[in-house]
Coordinates of C-alpha atoms in Angstrom, one line a residue:
M1 CA -6.0 14.0 9.1
H2 CA -3.9 15.8 11.7
I3 CA -0.2 15.6 12.2
K4 CA 1.3 17.5 15.1
V5 CA 4.6 19.2 14.7
V6 CA 6.4 18.8 18.0
N7 CA 9.4 21.0 19.0
N8 CA 9.5 22.4 15.4
Q9 CA 10.5 19.0 13.9
V10 CA 8.9 19.4 10.5
E11 CA 10.9 16.6 8.9
R12 CA 9.5 14.1 11.5
A13 CA 6.0 15.3 10.9
M14 CA 6.5 14.9 7.1
R15 CA 7.6 11.3 7.6
E16 CA 4.6 10.6 9.8
L17 CA 2.3 12.1 7.2
K18 CA 3.9 10.1 4.4
R19 CA 3.6 6.9 6.5
L20 CA -0.1 7.7 7.1
L21 CA -0.8 8.4 3.5
I22 CA 0.9 5.1 2.4
R23 CA -1.1 3.2 5.0
E24 CA -4.4 4.8 3.8
G25 CA -3.5 3.9 0.2
L26 CA -3.6 7.5 -1.1
F27 CA -0.3 7.3 -3.0
K28 CA -1.4 4.2 -4.9
E29 CA -4.7 5.9 -5.6
L30 CA -3.0 9.0 -6.9
K31 CA -0.7 7.0 -9.1
K32 CA -3.7 5.1 -10.5
R33 CA -5.6 8.2 -11.3
R34 CA -2.7 10.1 -12.8
Y35 CA -3.5 9.0 -16.4
H36 CA -6.5 7.5 -18.1
A37 CA -6.4 3.8 -18.5
K38 CA -8.5 1.7 -20.7
P39 CA -10.9 -0.7 -19.0
S40 CA -9.0 -3.7 -20.3
V41 CA -5.8 -2.4 -18.8
K42 CA -7.6 -1.8 -15.5
T43 CA -8.8 -5.3 -15.5
K44 CA -5.4 -6.7 -16.2
V45 CA -3.8 -4.7 -13.4
K46 CA -6.5 -5.7 -11.0
R47 CA -6.0 -9.4 -11.9
E48 CA -2.2 -9.0 -11.4
E49 CA -2.6 -7.3 -8.0
A50 CA -5.0 -10.1 -6.9
E51 CA -2.4 -12.7 -7.9
K52 CA 0.3 -10.9 -6.0
T53 CA -1.9 -10.8 -2.9
R54 CA -2.8 -14.5 -3.2
H55 CA 0.9 -15.4 -3.6
K56 CA 1.8 -13.3 -0.5
D57 CA -1.0 -14.9 1.5
R58 CA 0.2 -18.4 0.5
K59 CA 3.7 -17.6 1.6
R60 CA 2.5 -16.2 4.9
A61 CA 0.3 -19.3 5.5
A62 CA 3.2 -21.6 4.7
A63 CA 5.5 -19.7 7.1
R64 CA 2.9 -19.9 9.8
A65 CA 2.5 -23.6 9.3
R66 CA 6.3 -24.1 9.5
N67 CA 6.5 -22.0 12.7
F68 CA 3.6 -23.8 14.2
L69 CA 5.2 -27.3 13.9

């Protein structure tokens, strides 16, 4: 990863780096690996995240269907 600092704007470069790391999923990965989690807890979290994703997808599909008509 490379972030260029233009005109000595370090704050802007930091924001770009943070945005890039969030997009890549590194913050979520670091949070997940911070502590040991039992396999049962990992399974539960994975199931909850999948449900959130399905819910978001259903909402997006419904919004697209409304806009299409």
